[in-house]
Amino acid sequence: MTSPVGRLLALACGLTLLLGCEFRKLYTAPFGANVTLDCYYKPEAEPRTVCWGRGVMEDREDCKDEMIRSDGKGMVSRSSERYHFAGNIAEGDLSVTITDVKEDDSGLYVCVSPNQIMMLELKVAGKTHHTISDVLHMYMKIKISARLLQYILYG
């Protein structure tokens, strides 16, 4: 079941990109576990750049807050050692594994391939205490979500 935030982000996906964007799935992972986010595309004869990012897409051509990128054959860059391509990229499996998930890993993920954009949501469960930094981070997420909703509703 998709969360209310996920439904809002799916709406944002549709409004900002109009075509070729899907909201697929809500993933839940326990704090400290590994989780694999699935993404597949139909590979073309010539390898193309594909990437994973975080947040709502503003442009079909680029990943926002890029996590990991491939040239269609293998990984060419990643922002953390915790991100790994889990499948055979050349065969269209762009699934990514995030190791040792943290609360900050919760949120929206975007898989961008030549013929589609897929949005996924991850919730990390199991952490029982919050630091001041955690509370401030959650406050900023809520504030940004409120601004996004205001923009979607009122332009």
mmCIF file of C-alpha atoms in Angstrom:
data_model
loop_
_atom_site.group_PDB
_atom_site.id
_atom_site.type_symbol
_atom_site.label_atom_id
_atom_site.label_comp_id
_atom_site.label_asym_id
_atom_site.label_seq_id
_atom_site.Cartn_x
_atom_site.Cartn_y
_atom_site.Cartn_z
ATOM 1 C CA MET A 1 0.000 0.000 0.000
ATOM 2 C CA THR A 2 1.346 3.404 -0.960
ATOM 3 C CA SER A 3 1.603 6.064 1.753
ATOM 4 C CA PRO A 4 -0.107 9.477 1.439
ATOM 5 C CA VAL A 5 3.309 11.014 0.741
ATOM 6 C CA GLY A 6 3.874 8.410 -1.962
ATOM 7 C CA ARG A 7 0.526 9.236 -3.575
ATOM 8 C CA LEU A 8 1.390 12.946 -3.520
ATOM 9 C CA LEU A 9 4.776 12.247 -5.083
ATOM 10 C CA ALA A 10 3.180 10.056 -7.734
ATOM 11 C CA LEU A 11 0.882 12.981 -8.555
ATOM 12 C CA ALA A 12 3.928 15.257 -8.747
ATOM 13 C CA CYS A 13 5.597 12.721 -11.044
ATOM 14 C CA GLY A 14 2.634 12.865 -13.406
ATOM 15 C CA LEU A 15 2.328 16.636 -13.319
ATOM 16 C CA THR A 16 6.008 17.407 -13.823
ATOM 17 C CA LEU A 17 6.834 14.854 -16.506
ATOM 18 C CA LEU A 18 3.419 14.135 -18.071
ATOM 19 C CA LEU A 19 4.578 10.992 -19.911
ATOM 20 C CA GLY A 20 6.862 8.075 -19.169
ATOM 21 C CA CYS A 21 6.853 8.298 -15.375
ATOM 22 C CA GLU A 22 5.489 5.565 -13.124
ATOM 23 C CA PHE A 23 5.121 5.314 -9.376
ATOM 24 C CA ARG A 24 5.658 1.650 -8.680
ATOM 25 C CA LYS A 25 6.079 0.520 -5.142
ATOM 26 C CA LEU A 26 6.553 1.272 -1.480
ATOM 27 C CA TYR A 27 9.510 -0.606 0.019
ATOM 28 C CA THR A 28 10.000 -1.076 3.763
ATOM 29 C CA ALA A 29 13.325 -2.142 5.257
ATOM 30 C CA PRO A 30 14.499 -2.509 8.849
ATOM 31 C CA PHE A 31 17.194 -0.134 10.065
ATOM 32 C CA GLY A 32 20.648 -1.566 9.265
ATOM 33 C CA ALA A 33 19.429 -4.097 6.662
ATOM 34 C CA ASN A 34 20.131 -4.240 2.926
ATOM 35 C CA VAL A 35 17.300 -3.443 0.516
ATOM 36 C CA THR A 36 17.058 -3.853 -3.260
ATOM 37 C CA LEU A 37 14.940 -1.352 -5.220
ATOM 38 C CA ASP A 38 13.722 -2.861 -8.503
ATOM 39 C CA CYS A 39 13.830 -1.108 -11.866
ATOM 40 C CA TYR A 40 13.762 -2.669 -15.326
ATOM 41 C CA TYR A 41 13.804 -1.268 -18.851
ATOM 42 C CA LYS A 42 13.925 -2.586 -22.389
ATOM 43 C CA PRO A 43 17.577 -2.281 -23.428
ATOM 44 C CA GLU A 44 18.318 -0.787 -26.806
ATOM 45 C CA ALA A 45 20.880 -1.988 -29.340
ATOM 46 C CA GLU A 46 23.287 0.729 -28.227
ATOM 47 C CA PRO A 47 23.987 1.119 -24.480
ATOM 48 C CA ARG A 48 22.608 4.325 -22.961
ATOM 49 C CA THR A 49 23.198 6.203 -19.737
ATOM 50 C CA VAL A 50 20.928 5.225 -16.854
ATOM 51 C CA CYS A 51 20.918 6.538 -13.303
ATOM 52 C CA TRP A 52 19.243 6.500 -9.903
ATOM 53 C CA GLY A 53 18.526 9.666 -7.952
ATOM 54 C CA ARG A 54 16.616 10.930 -4.925
ATOM 55 C CA GLY A 55 13.614 13.254 -4.887
ATOM 56 C CA VAL A 56 11.132 14.531 -7.457
ATOM 57 C CA MET A 57 12.443 14.863 -11.008
ATOM 58 C CA GLU A 58 12.542 18.334 -12.491
ATOM 59 C CA ASP A 59 14.058 17.272 -15.804
ATOM 60 C CA ARG A 60 13.768 14.009 -17.768
ATOM 61 C CA GLU A 61 17.421 14.225 -18.752
ATOM 62 C CA ASP A 62 19.084 14.191 -15.344
ATOM 63 C CA CYS A 63 18.921 12.504 -11.940
ATOM 64 C CA LYS A 64 18.317 14.793 -9.007
ATOM 65 C CA ASP A 65 20.704 14.046 -6.134
ATOM 66 C CA GLU A 66 22.329 11.306 -8.214
ATOM 67 C CA MET A 67 23.216 8.123 -6.308
ATOM 68 C CA ILE A 68 24.562 5.827 -9.003
ATOM 69 C CA ARG A 69 25.072 5.968 -12.798
ATOM 70 C CA SER A 70 25.730 3.443 -15.544
ATOM 71 C CA ASP A 71 26.815 3.776 -19.159
ATOM 72 C CA GLY A 72 24.481 0.890 -20.063
ATOM 73 C CA LYS A 73 27.205 -1.717 -19.529
ATOM 74 C CA GLY A 74 28.369 -1.181 -15.949
ATOM 75 C CA MET A 75 28.609 1.330 -13.121
ATOM 76 C CA VAL A 76 30.518 4.526 -13.931
ATOM 77 C CA SER A 77 29.889 6.507 -10.731
ATOM 78 C CA ARG A 78 28.185 6.382 -7.344
ATOM 79 C CA SER A 79 27.855 8.817 -4.469
ATOM 80 C CA SER A 80 28.336 6.169 -1.752
ATOM 81 C CA GLU A 81 29.942 2.756 -1.325
ATOM 82 C CA ARG A 82 26.540 1.607 0.000
ATOM 83 C CA TYR A 83 24.952 1.733 -3.505
ATOM 84 C CA HIS A 84 25.393 -1.216 -5.877
ATOM 85 C CA PHE A 85 23.710 -2.290 -9.109
ATOM 86 C CA ALA A 86 22.111 -5.624 -8.238
ATOM 87 C CA GLY A 87 21.207 -6.939 -11.692
ATOM 88 C CA ASN A 88 22.543 -7.282 -15.222
ATOM 89 C CA ILE A 89 22.408 -3.747 -16.610
ATOM 90 C CA ALA A 90 23.035 -4.863 -20.213
ATOM 91 C CA GLU A 91 19.866 -6.994 -19.994
ATOM 92 C CA GLY A 92 17.782 -4.117 -18.615
ATOM 93 C CA ASP A 93 17.922 -4.865 -14.876
ATOM 94 C CA LEU A 94 18.741 -1.560 -13.168
ATOM 95 C CA SER A 95 17.856 -2.741 -9.652
ATOM 96 C CA VAL A 96 19.957 -1.114 -6.943
ATOM 97 C CA THR A 97 20.893 -2.488 -3.529
ATOM 98 C CA ILE A 98 21.401 -0.069 -0.649
ATOM 99 C CA THR A 99 23.434 -1.656 2.137
ATOM 100 C CA ASP A 100 23.106 -0.866 5.855
ATOM 101 C CA VAL A 101 20.034 1.380 5.410
ATOM 102 C CA LYS A 102 19.681 4.390 7.697
ATOM 103 C CA GLU A 103 16.680 6.528 8.542
ATOM 104 C CA ASP A 104 17.971 9.179 6.103
ATOM 105 C CA ASP A 105 17.572 6.604 3.323
ATOM 106 C CA SER A 106 13.782 6.877 3.698
ATOM 107 C CA GLY A 107 12.185 8.816 0.874
ATOM 108 C CA LEU A 108 11.595 8.911 -2.844
ATOM 109 C CA TYR A 109 13.943 7.249 -5.347
ATOM 110 C CA VAL A 110 13.922 7.744 -9.113
ATOM 111 C CA CYS A 111 15.267 5.305 -11.710
ATOM 112 C CA VAL A 112 15.903 7.067 -15.032
ATOM 113 C CA SER A 113 16.405 4.996 -18.197
ATOM 114 C CA PRO A 114 16.170 5.938 -21.881
ATOM 115 C CA ASN A 115 12.527 4.864 -22.181
ATOM 116 C CA GLN A 116 11.054 5.393 -18.720
ATOM 117 C CA ILE A 117 11.284 7.043 -15.335
ATOM 118 C CA MET A 118 10.210 5.041 -12.307
ATOM 119 C CA MET A 119 9.596 6.466 -8.837
ATOM 120 C CA LEU A 120 9.818 4.286 -5.718
ATOM 121 C CA GLU A 121 9.414 5.079 -2.046
ATOM 122 C CA LEU A 122 11.497 3.568 0.757
ATOM 123 C CA LYS A 123 10.608 3.612 4.442
ATOM 124 C CA VAL A 124 13.236 2.546 6.947
ATOM 125 C CA ALA A 125 11.757 1.102 10.137
ATOM 126 C CA GLY A 126 13.175 0.172 13.499
ATOM 127 C CA LYS A 127 15.085 3.162 14.810
ATOM 128 C CA THR A 128 13.587 4.085 18.167
ATOM 129 C CA HIS A 129 15.318 7.357 19.074
ATOM 130 C CA HIS A 130 15.731 10.648 17.231
ATOM 131 C CA THR A 131 18.609 13.094 17.483
ATOM 132 C CA ILE A 132 18.170 16.840 17.101
ATOM 133 C CA SER A 133 19.597 16.449 13.607
ATOM 134 C CA ASP A 134 16.906 13.840 12.793
ATOM 135 C CA VAL A 135 14.126 16.164 13.960
ATOM 136 C CA LEU A 136 15.493 19.100 11.947
ATOM 137 C CA HIS A 137 15.846 16.883 8.870
ATOM 138 C CA MET A 138 12.205 15.712 9.201
ATOM 139 C CA TYR A 139 11.061 19.320 9.665
ATOM 140 C CA MET A 140 12.809 20.353 6.431
ATOM 141 C CA LYS A 141 11.230 17.431 4.538
ATOM 142 C CA ILE A 142 7.765 18.480 5.756
ATOM 143 C CA LYS A 143 8.412 22.114 4.849
ATOM 144 C CA ILE A 144 9.600 21.160 1.338
ATOM 145 C CA SER A 145 6.609 18.808 0.882
ATOM 146 C CA ALA A 146 4.230 21.598 1.898
ATOM 147 C CA ARG A 147 5.827 23.934 -0.656
ATOM 148 C CA LEU A 148 5.587 21.235 -3.345
ATOM 149 C CA LEU A 149 1.904 20.677 -2.557
ATOM 150 C CA GLN A 150 1.267 24.429 -2.658
ATOM 151 C CA TYR A 151 3.020 24.636 -6.045
ATOM 152 C CA ILE A 152 1.021 21.675 -7.422
ATOM 153 C CA LEU A 153 -2.295 23.085 -6.216
ATOM 154 C CA TYR A 154 -1.801 26.788 -6.904
ATOM 155 C CA GLY A 155 1.031 27.028 -9.387
#
